[in-house]
XYZ file of C-alpha atoms in Angstrom:
658
model
C 71.731 80.156 143.584
C 70.497 83.711 144.708
C 67.943 83.994 142.062
C 64.749 85.502 143.627
C 61.462 86.681 142.679
C 61.132 89.721 140.362
C 60.487 93.287 141.269
C 57.715 95.184 140.317
C 58.542 96.684 136.722
C 56.993 100.217 136.377
C 56.910 102.975 133.537
C 57.863 106.559 134.044
C 58.872 107.580 130.443
C 57.210 109.800 128.142
C 58.001 109.311 124.444
C 57.125 111.839 122.035
C 56.143 111.579 118.356
C 54.472 114.663 116.231
C 54.159 116.301 119.725
C 51.878 113.627 121.161
C 52.769 112.076 124.617
C 52.900 108.275 124.592
C 54.132 105.922 127.113
C 55.935 102.850 125.908
C 58.981 102.220 127.973
C 59.602 100.417 131.174
C 62.587 100.756 133.775
C 63.184 98.457 136.539
C 63.760 99.317 140.159
C 67.213 99.053 141.322
C 67.253 95.693 143.087
C 69.333 92.703 143.842
C 66.473 90.444 142.799
C 66.029 88.891 139.403
C 63.250 89.113 136.676
C 62.736 86.210 134.335
C 62.383 86.807 130.497
C 58.661 85.533 130.647
C 57.944 87.680 133.925
C 59.449 90.683 132.028
C 56.785 90.628 129.509
C 54.002 90.596 132.044
C 54.886 92.928 134.899
C 53.620 95.823 132.987
C 50.773 97.011 135.232
C 50.711 100.443 133.971
C 48.092 102.588 131.813
C 48.223 101.814 128.298
C 48.082 104.335 125.487
C 47.528 103.538 121.680
C 50.572 102.302 119.978
C 52.125 104.453 117.165
C 51.431 103.497 113.641
C 52.848 100.236 112.258
C 56.007 100.730 110.292
C 56.057 100.664 106.440
C 57.752 97.326 106.160
C 58.139 97.619 102.376
C 59.922 100.754 103.010
C 62.221 98.840 105.738
C 62.953 96.134 103.181
C 64.433 98.730 100.736
C 67.275 99.132 103.250
C 68.520 95.823 102.286
C 69.362 96.868 98.736
C 72.929 96.595 97.489
C 74.602 100.157 97.206
C 76.028 100.254 93.637
C 77.918 103.527 93.988
C 80.571 104.801 96.450
C 81.304 108.170 97.259
C 84.793 109.633 97.419
C 84.295 112.888 98.945
C 81.191 115.153 99.188
C 80.384 118.231 101.128
C 76.910 118.778 102.339
C 74.871 121.248 104.212
C 71.951 120.480 106.487
C 68.309 120.224 104.685
C 66.986 121.468 108.231
C 68.359 122.861 111.304
C 71.806 123.934 111.903
C 74.983 121.934 112.728
C 76.444 123.115 116.171
C 79.799 124.809 115.878
C 81.159 122.618 118.704
C 80.295 119.237 116.836
C 83.752 118.448 115.585
C 85.210 115.145 114.446
C 84.611 112.174 112.282
C 81.653 109.851 112.550
C 81.987 106.150 111.109
C 79.535 103.435 110.522
C 79.892 99.936 108.876
C 77.607 97.444 107.726
C 76.857 94.913 104.930
C 76.057 97.018 101.595
C 76.546 94.346 98.821
C 73.946 91.407 98.616
C 74.392 90.641 95.160
C 77.834 89.258 94.898
C 80.546 91.094 92.609
C 78.184 93.771 91.823
C 80.450 96.819 92.253
C 81.493 97.954 88.797
C 85.179 98.974 88.430
C 86.219 102.479 87.248
C 85.488 102.861 83.420
C 89.124 102.980 82.646
C 90.330 100.118 85.129
C 92.746 97.874 83.697
C 90.847 94.967 85.191
C 87.198 93.928 84.102
C 85.065 91.395 85.941
C 84.007 88.456 83.972
C 80.410 89.153 84.705
C 78.718 92.427 84.878
C 76.919 93.766 88.170
C 73.287 92.771 88.195
C 70.718 94.348 90.178
C 69.326 92.744 93.527
C 67.092 89.570 92.774
C 67.717 89.219 89.038
C 70.352 86.544 89.452
C 69.508 84.464 92.505
C 72.694 82.662 92.400
C 74.372 85.829 93.208
C 72.202 86.741 96.055
C 73.360 86.211 99.801
C 70.875 84.313 101.889
C 71.054 86.668 104.983
C 71.914 90.382 105.290
C 74.854 89.503 107.453
C 76.441 87.680 104.609
C 76.757 90.881 102.522
C 80.151 92.775 101.976
C 81.142 95.377 104.208
C 81.202 99.249 103.279
C 82.204 102.053 105.558
C 80.663 105.557 105.875
C 82.532 108.545 107.119
C 81.143 111.926 108.060
C 83.594 114.655 109.147
C 81.819 117.408 111.081
C 83.873 120.796 110.495
C 82.317 123.053 113.234
C 82.867 126.773 112.383
C 85.271 125.559 109.492
C 88.232 127.247 111.140
C 91.521 125.740 110.570
C 95.066 126.705 110.553
C 96.169 128.646 107.485
C 98.211 126.837 105.129
C 100.955 128.582 102.892
C 102.046 127.215 99.576
C 105.510 127.293 98.127
C 104.775 130.412 96.322
C 104.166 132.080 99.768
C 100.477 132.398 99.247
C 97.846 131.209 101.352
C 96.196 128.169 99.820
C 92.589 128.486 99.019
C 90.085 126.824 101.191
C 86.539 125.644 100.807
C 84.063 127.175 103.115
C 83.010 124.275 105.429
C 81.336 126.316 108.286
C 78.381 124.469 109.461
C 78.986 121.613 107.034
C 80.157 118.059 106.785
C 82.137 115.906 104.380
C 80.966 112.291 103.892
C 82.507 109.482 101.996
C 81.423 105.772 101.510
C 83.628 102.963 100.493
C 83.479 99.158 100.295
C 86.159 97.391 102.224
C 88.306 95.644 99.694
C 88.521 92.098 101.530
C 90.032 89.340 99.883
C 86.486 87.785 99.504
C 85.122 90.952 97.966
C 88.020 91.274 95.590
C 87.653 87.671 94.283
C 84.054 87.906 93.871
C 84.324 91.346 92.049
C 86.883 89.789 89.588
C 84.694 86.942 88.836
C 81.361 88.911 88.883
C 79.605 85.996 90.956
C 79.437 84.493 94.597
C 82.081 82.129 95.605
C 81.558 81.748 99.171
C 78.464 79.406 100.120
C 79.458 77.875 103.337
C 76.820 79.377 105.247
C 73.885 78.932 102.972
C 72.513 75.777 104.560
C 72.691 77.424 107.935
C 70.708 80.499 106.504
C 68.174 78.375 104.938
C 67.841 75.259 107.245
C 68.183 76.547 110.878
C 65.015 76.368 112.921
C 66.207 78.956 115.553
C 65.048 82.627 115.087
C 68.054 83.584 117.250
C 70.389 81.624 115.141
C 69.662 83.722 111.868
C 68.308 86.832 113.823
C 67.959 90.252 112.328
C 69.948 92.517 112.582
C 72.820 90.252 113.880
C 72.534 86.621 113.781
C 73.989 84.215 116.462
C 75.409 82.002 113.780
C 78.208 84.287 112.417
C 80.371 82.318 110.491
C 81.382 78.767 109.447
C 83.075 76.683 112.211
C 85.739 75.352 109.971
C 88.889 77.199 111.378
C 91.456 79.062 109.502
C 91.678 80.559 106.155
C 89.135 78.894 103.830
C 86.439 79.564 101.453
C 83.798 78.284 104.060
C 84.531 81.335 106.146
C 83.867 84.493 104.207
C 85.201 87.509 106.039
C 82.915 90.417 105.066
C 84.547 92.878 107.733
C 81.106 94.276 108.065
C 80.121 94.388 111.899
C 82.111 97.016 113.580
C 84.532 99.845 112.862
C 86.721 101.618 115.457
C 88.893 104.328 115.277
C 91.860 104.704 118.045
C 95.639 105.681 117.992
C 95.172 107.295 114.500
C 94.209 103.970 113.092
C 90.946 102.834 111.631
C 90.038 99.317 111.563
C 86.892 97.289 110.365
C 86.013 94.219 112.413
C 84.171 90.656 111.604
C 83.654 87.749 114.032
C 85.940 84.953 112.800
C 88.803 86.659 111.040
C 91.282 89.331 111.118
C 90.606 92.939 111.287
C 91.240 95.077 108.150
C 93.079 98.373 108.416
C 91.573 101.292 106.555
C 92.830 104.809 105.443
C 91.032 107.072 107.827
C 90.536 109.935 105.523
C 89.762 108.084 102.060
C 88.289 104.751 103.626
C 90.427 102.748 101.073
C 91.866 99.251 102.152
C 95.199 98.883 103.542
C 94.834 95.343 104.252
C 94.215 92.429 106.763
C 96.300 93.252 109.948
C 97.738 91.129 112.818
C 97.547 94.342 115.193
C 101.347 94.668 114.961
C 102.198 91.044 115.317
C 100.455 90.823 118.749
C 98.008 88.270 117.015
C 100.502 85.578 116.107
C 98.548 83.465 113.548
C 97.091 84.949 110.153
C 94.420 82.512 110.486
C 93.156 83.353 114.232
C 89.692 84.191 114.754
C 89.094 87.790 116.124
C 85.933 88.898 117.596
C 84.007 91.680 116.055
C 84.220 94.027 119.379
C 86.610 96.422 120.777
C 86.209 98.049 124.103
C 87.876 101.393 125.054
C 89.231 101.871 128.385
C 88.379 105.415 128.998
C 90.193 106.038 132.160
C 93.579 104.458 130.936
C 92.882 105.511 127.361
C 93.456 102.062 126.113
C 91.833 99.816 123.722
C 90.961 95.903 124.007
C 90.221 93.168 121.434
C 89.564 89.482 121.737
C 89.393 86.337 119.713
C 88.535 82.942 120.186
C 90.542 79.940 118.619
C 89.099 76.405 118.655
C 91.477 73.950 119.705
C 89.260 70.569 119.635
C 85.623 70.107 119.703
C 85.856 70.127 123.478
C 87.888 72.980 124.138
C 88.482 76.755 123.029
C 91.078 79.213 123.784
C 90.063 82.939 124.442
C 92.791 85.457 123.838
C 92.587 89.058 125.120
C 94.708 91.959 123.697
C 95.506 95.266 125.044
C 96.974 98.397 123.471
C 97.873 101.740 124.797
C 97.189 105.366 123.323
C 99.605 104.818 120.529
C 98.236 101.489 119.629
C 101.314 99.631 120.977
C 100.768 96.461 123.147
C 101.009 97.219 126.780
C 103.944 96.195 128.339
C 102.417 94.098 131.336
C 102.087 90.615 129.981
C 103.228 91.543 126.626
C 99.525 93.051 126.289
C 97.933 89.681 125.919
C 96.500 87.080 128.050
C 94.973 83.528 127.101
C 92.631 81.158 129.075
C 91.092 77.816 128.166
C 87.092 77.647 127.883
C 85.232 74.404 127.867
C 83.458 73.182 124.234
C 82.640 75.237 121.207
C 82.778 78.818 122.522
C 80.592 80.923 120.071
C 81.326 84.349 121.918
C 80.858 87.711 119.821
C 80.876 90.426 122.342
C 82.440 91.381 125.781
C 82.954 94.395 128.155
C 85.650 95.412 130.387
C 86.022 96.936 133.762
C 88.835 98.426 135.450
C 90.416 94.764 136.298
C 88.564 92.521 134.144
C 87.091 91.541 130.897
C 83.576 90.109 130.995
C 82.311 87.284 128.533
C 79.062 85.219 128.271
C 79.299 81.800 126.576
C 75.992 80.226 125.910
C 76.002 76.258 126.350
C 75.649 74.504 123.068
C 74.480 70.799 122.096
C 77.033 69.775 119.384
C 76.158 67.006 116.866
C 79.402 65.290 117.039
C 78.907 63.578 113.627
C 77.899 66.815 111.674
C 80.592 68.858 113.665
C 83.198 66.445 112.366
C 82.105 66.269 108.813
C 80.687 69.549 107.680
C 81.077 72.150 110.626
C 78.134 74.021 109.463
C 76.779 75.820 112.450
C 73.018 75.190 111.635
C 73.740 71.528 111.375
C 76.357 71.158 114.049
C 75.447 73.075 117.098
C 72.083 74.641 118.733
C 71.412 76.371 121.821
C 70.710 74.300 124.883
C 68.095 75.302 127.584
C 70.700 75.520 130.277
C 72.400 78.234 132.291
C 75.016 80.209 130.250
C 78.687 80.581 131.529
C 79.785 84.013 132.609
C 83.806 84.087 132.267
C 85.566 86.923 134.282
C 89.160 87.242 132.911
C 91.796 89.274 134.593
C 93.091 91.862 132.148
C 96.697 92.110 131.340
C 98.616 93.919 133.974
C 96.041 93.548 136.541
C 96.569 91.756 139.984
C 94.759 88.518 138.705
C 96.030 88.724 134.918
C 95.406 85.752 132.980
C 93.117 84.357 135.784
C 89.536 83.168 135.077
C 86.570 82.644 137.241
C 83.438 81.116 135.754
C 80.036 81.323 137.065
C 76.686 80.103 136.032
C 73.996 82.694 134.870
C 70.500 81.624 136.608
C 68.362 80.020 133.787
C 64.950 81.771 133.346
C 63.713 79.960 130.310
C 65.786 81.934 127.836
C 69.346 81.236 127.077
C 71.820 84.339 127.535
C 73.223 84.054 123.952
C 73.979 86.792 121.454
C 74.300 89.475 124.108
C 75.036 92.857 122.970
C 77.013 94.297 125.804
C 76.475 97.955 126.406
C 78.906 98.675 129.183
C 80.590 97.357 132.484
C 81.815 98.536 135.703
C 82.912 97.585 139.179
C 81.656 98.868 142.443
C 83.830 99.316 145.421
C 82.933 96.226 147.144
C 84.161 94.376 143.932
C 80.603 93.741 142.451
C 80.719 93.951 138.722
C 77.719 95.277 136.859
C 77.055 95.277 133.127
C 74.164 96.295 130.886
C 73.271 94.365 127.825
C 70.627 93.900 125.084
C 69.378 90.168 125.272
C 67.763 88.325 122.606
C 64.652 85.862 123.552
C 66.344 82.661 122.216
C 63.094 80.574 122.772
C 61.558 81.577 119.558
C 61.261 79.094 116.577
C 61.493 80.003 112.995
C 58.024 79.462 111.150
C 58.935 80.300 107.740
C 61.443 78.460 105.265
C 61.165 81.521 102.971
C 63.190 83.861 105.158
C 66.302 83.430 103.405
C 64.725 84.892 100.069
C 65.289 88.582 99.176
C 63.628 90.831 99.766
C 64.000 90.458 103.251
C 61.771 91.855 106.134
C 59.109 93.180 103.452
C 56.310 92.406 105.875
C 55.756 92.765 109.746
C 54.871 89.151 109.829
C 58.062 88.141 107.907
C 60.198 90.305 110.116
C 58.864 88.787 113.275
C 59.604 85.438 111.956
C 63.194 86.514 111.470
C 63.893 88.556 114.330
C 63.922 87.794 118.102
C 62.421 89.717 120.885
C 65.323 92.125 122.564
C 65.160 93.879 125.546
C 67.368 95.645 128.065
C 68.898 93.902 131.178
C 71.027 94.601 133.830
C 73.256 91.880 135.354
C 74.859 92.088 138.574
C 77.939 89.649 139.665
C 79.438 89.116 143.057
C 82.582 86.911 142.117
C 83.613 86.303 145.671
C 80.193 85.227 146.524
C 79.335 83.434 143.204
C 76.202 85.084 142.997
C 74.417 86.606 139.832
C 71.485 88.541 139.515
C 69.563 89.796 136.385
C 67.041 92.562 135.713
C 65.055 93.527 133.035
C 65.546 97.300 132.872
C 63.298 97.804 129.669
C 61.134 95.292 127.954
C 60.799 97.600 124.888
C 62.203 96.249 121.844
C 65.610 97.832 121.634
C 68.732 97.509 119.483
C 72.463 98.946 119.427
C 72.773 100.184 123.003
C 75.476 102.517 123.803
C 76.827 104.958 126.525
C 78.930 108.263 126.357
C 82.237 106.724 125.583
C 84.145 108.781 128.433
C 81.987 106.271 130.499
C 83.357 103.197 129.004
C 84.465 100.812 131.749
C 83.193 103.024 134.228
C 79.861 103.721 136.031
C 77.247 105.193 133.714
C 73.983 106.962 134.446
C 72.609 107.297 130.554
C 71.974 104.512 127.834
C 71.235 105.421 124.324
C 69.625 102.695 121.861
C 67.654 102.327 118.813
C 64.005 101.791 119.556
C 61.233 100.003 117.888
C 58.145 102.137 117.667
C 55.630 99.420 118.629
C 56.990 99.114 122.138
C 57.353 95.435 123.428
C 56.066 94.117 120.099
C 59.056 92.971 117.880
C 59.441 95.540 115.051
C 62.525 97.049 113.357
C 64.182 100.030 115.096
C 62.772 103.394 113.885
C 63.666 106.007 116.740
C 66.195 106.900 119.511
C 65.606 106.460 123.118
C 67.406 107.441 126.171
C 67.244 105.675 129.502
C 68.205 107.574 132.865
C 69.220 104.761 135.137
C 69.413 107.104 138.177
C 65.820 108.697 137.811
C 64.365 105.513 136.312
C 62.906 107.496 133.249
C 62.963 107.022 129.678
C 62.539 109.562 126.725
C 62.283 108.630 123.189
C 62.007 110.190 119.429
C 60.458 108.625 116.643
C 60.329 110.105 113.166
C 57.069 111.519 111.694
C 56.726 109.021 109.242
C 56.477 105.259 109.335
C 58.904 104.585 106.312
C 61.818 106.418 108.237
C 64.256 104.006 110.284
C 67.135 105.108 112.604
C 70.400 103.286 113.090
C 72.872 102.884 116.058
C 73.077 106.082 117.869
C 76.384 107.368 118.537
C 77.547 109.821 121.323
C 79.463 112.721 120.171
C 81.191 115.087 122.713
C 81.225 118.883 122.421
C 84.396 120.317 121.248
C 86.119 122.933 123.696
C 83.436 122.890 126.177
C 84.333 121.971 129.551
C 81.313 120.151 130.583
C 81.333 117.154 132.930
C 77.625 116.299 132.095
C 77.291 112.732 130.996
C 74.575 113.865 128.494
C 76.018 117.145 127.352
C 77.026 116.285 123.929
C 75.060 115.308 120.799
C 73.619 111.774 119.583
C 74.335 111.210 115.990
C 72.455 108.341 113.798
C 71.699 107.444 110.196
C 68.227 107.825 109.169
C 66.814 105.849 106.313
C 63.962 106.950 104.248
C 62.510 103.819 102.516
C 59.901 105.463 100.650
C 62.251 107.868 98.837
C 65.251 105.445 99.172
C 67.740 107.982 100.426
C 69.905 108.612 103.917
C 70.688 111.200 106.178
C 72.676 111.936 109.290
C 70.604 113.149 112.277
C 71.832 115.075 115.185
C 70.100 115.417 118.437
C 70.905 116.809 121.865
C 71.823 114.030 124.236
C 70.176 116.128 127.070
C 66.921 116.398 125.019
C 66.343 113.381 122.877
C 62.672 113.759 122.909
C 62.697 117.188 120.953
C 64.325 115.264 118.144
C 67.020 116.320 115.524
C 68.435 119.830 115.610
C 70.008 119.120 112.124
C 69.624 116.707 109.318
C 72.543 116.323 106.705
C 71.811 114.248 103.234
C 74.069 111.484 102.174
C 74.768 111.157 98.408
C 74.361 107.401 98.851
C 71.671 105.313 99.737
C 73.283 103.446 102.736
C 71.597 100.180 103.901
C 70.744 99.619 107.380
C 74.388 98.731 108.910
C 75.616 97.805 112.341
C 78.247 99.466 114.536
C 80.275 102.571 114.364
C 82.171 104.967 116.525
C 82.769 108.753 116.704
C 86.516 110.161 116.672
C 86.383 113.408 118.590
C 90.322 113.589 118.804
C 92.129 116.468 117.027
C 93.769 114.184 114.490
C 90.411 113.106 113.252
C 89.469 116.688 112.391
C 90.453 116.745 108.508
C 89.876 119.657 106.337
C 87.912 119.033 103.111
C 90.992 119.609 100.978
C 92.918 116.830 103.204
C 90.078 114.420 102.537
C 89.599 115.341 98.852
C 93.266 115.007 98.132
C 93.666 111.440 99.774
C 90.302 110.227 98.073
C 91.566 111.277 94.669
C 94.874 109.326 95.383
C 92.804 106.262 96.350
C 90.650 106.513 93.230
C 93.828 106.576 91.014
C 95.116 103.522 92.694
C 91.802 101.623 92.335
C 91.776 102.786 88.559
C 95.189 101.379 87.882
C 94.286 98.220 89.344
C 96.565 98.333 92.416
C 93.589 97.436 94.751
C 92.282 94.491 92.927
C 95.202 92.503 94.857
C 94.770 92.106 98.648
C 97.574 93.625 100.673
C 98.593 92.238 103.952
C 99.034 95.479 106.206
C 100.454 95.791 109.638
C 101.230 98.528 112.258
C 104.969 98.206 111.719
C 104.614 100.189 108.614
C 104.780 97.194 105.996
C 102.083 97.080 103.403
C 100.316 99.716 101.634
C 99.794 102.906 103.322
C 98.242 105.952 101.317
C 100.162 108.519 103.685
C 103.575 106.737 102.979
C 102.756 106.501 99.233
C 101.872 110.060 99.043
C 104.774 111.298 100.914
C 107.299 109.465 98.924
C 105.882 109.639 95.494
C 103.733 112.708 95.450
C 102.540 113.818 91.892
C 103.958 110.754 90.404
C 100.803 108.861 91.631
């Protein structure tokens, strides 16, 4: 099957912490040969240096506490360093932030009051979720104003409207997504959705309930039901002047880009035909064509599934070819949460599952109904809408090396001239078994051993696919414990040189993400930065281009990330030079909210995401007024046709009456 002996792994990367040089990271040689998961842990014949200090796990655990407050609009200056004048645009990030259900208090003068008041985490066990992933989603937005120069606005009196000085500053806001489930639990002041609790408490697989993202994402009962709680907490994307939050298993939610208020669920302008459709929590940007792709998987029966692939142009309209959608049949129960796209194809990996027919028929609880098989996973290559092979599918088996290719976190994919498809992904070791029955009890991961019993080993892999030859190879690029890999967005779907990821400070040892690492796939080198203290933890890195600079360098911009200080329980945004990650942050901006660890985000660098402080403040005040009057206690169905609640429309038509 073309699966050959592993190449020699070598390490050439220098990682810095407090000025000291340490070598942790490994980069595989460019090769068509494959490395097994077990071999990747042993092919490290290099000089060892002392590992960094162990992370402060009590401090890390504090990042899984409910955020009991929101930010409407807050202007901040860096507490160290200087924000670059060419860093302009808006950074978004989403993640679970409410772990004690129904615990966001309403405004003091709200027309609607919950039946039960908010409670601190751990006070009422019946209101606590059993895994961080079950927490309700909240979105952070930070708009960087650059030098603060905007067009002059003249009022009705002919005078120039006053402006707040935003030069070298950033405007942040943080707001919960008012999903249907969030609103219901907030009204009642208690937990109403418990469909995943037996899975969270009873699964013996670490990868099934993995940290930070579990393989079991949602209940398997299809459609709109109380077993499947759409928390909208996994990914936020900004494209075509629209902001969406995503979750695997339900429809996206459309948000106001400025105030972060919730417009409602969306069927993407009617392209998604059924309201009960199960959408994925991943969107891929085609940088070359300026398009965006989404996918969803609908179960047809216990023996088959249907994968739907949707594609939109720069105006967020379905492309004309194939009406912007193709569908293919997949075998069995397809638990797919991620994908990547090339010029002509979308690439998916489907792990093979052993299905307990009786449990699947009676309960459809993931932990009881399915488990990962020790067999080759299936690679599906699907022709994109408008391509020569639109709607076609080719399925290959990925060589099995002792660990299933499940719960992959795709980073990027591209095609070579000979038709070879290459994609990089962070891969979990799915062979671990959970050894603790108390993992579902809050506080989570308060010790390193507890974290290691909840989190699988994660490493960076490169897959090479030769569709015509039916050949697949895979190599371990880095065996360090890595999370949330990304590339410069302008290389999305194209060949990339650099990968940025959140990195554990203990090298190959399973530990939470603390620093930022950069891998150079051309020179086979890696550089990293870690915080000075063991109680600080980075999130997903995000690439931000320099505004107004004609620079073709793939690492010419900046890397943004959240930084959680678990000792003082405060959060910051850090900015690093993408070309010099090892030197650490050039600016640190405090946030007025303690943001939990969170998941995926994006950076909107287009001119339409460069709002003034006054624009953001005005929209935020409007959102708060509507919240106070109880308007947001009822879910609103939103779509791109203009139907549903949209603050820009409301403000335009009703103005001061609001």
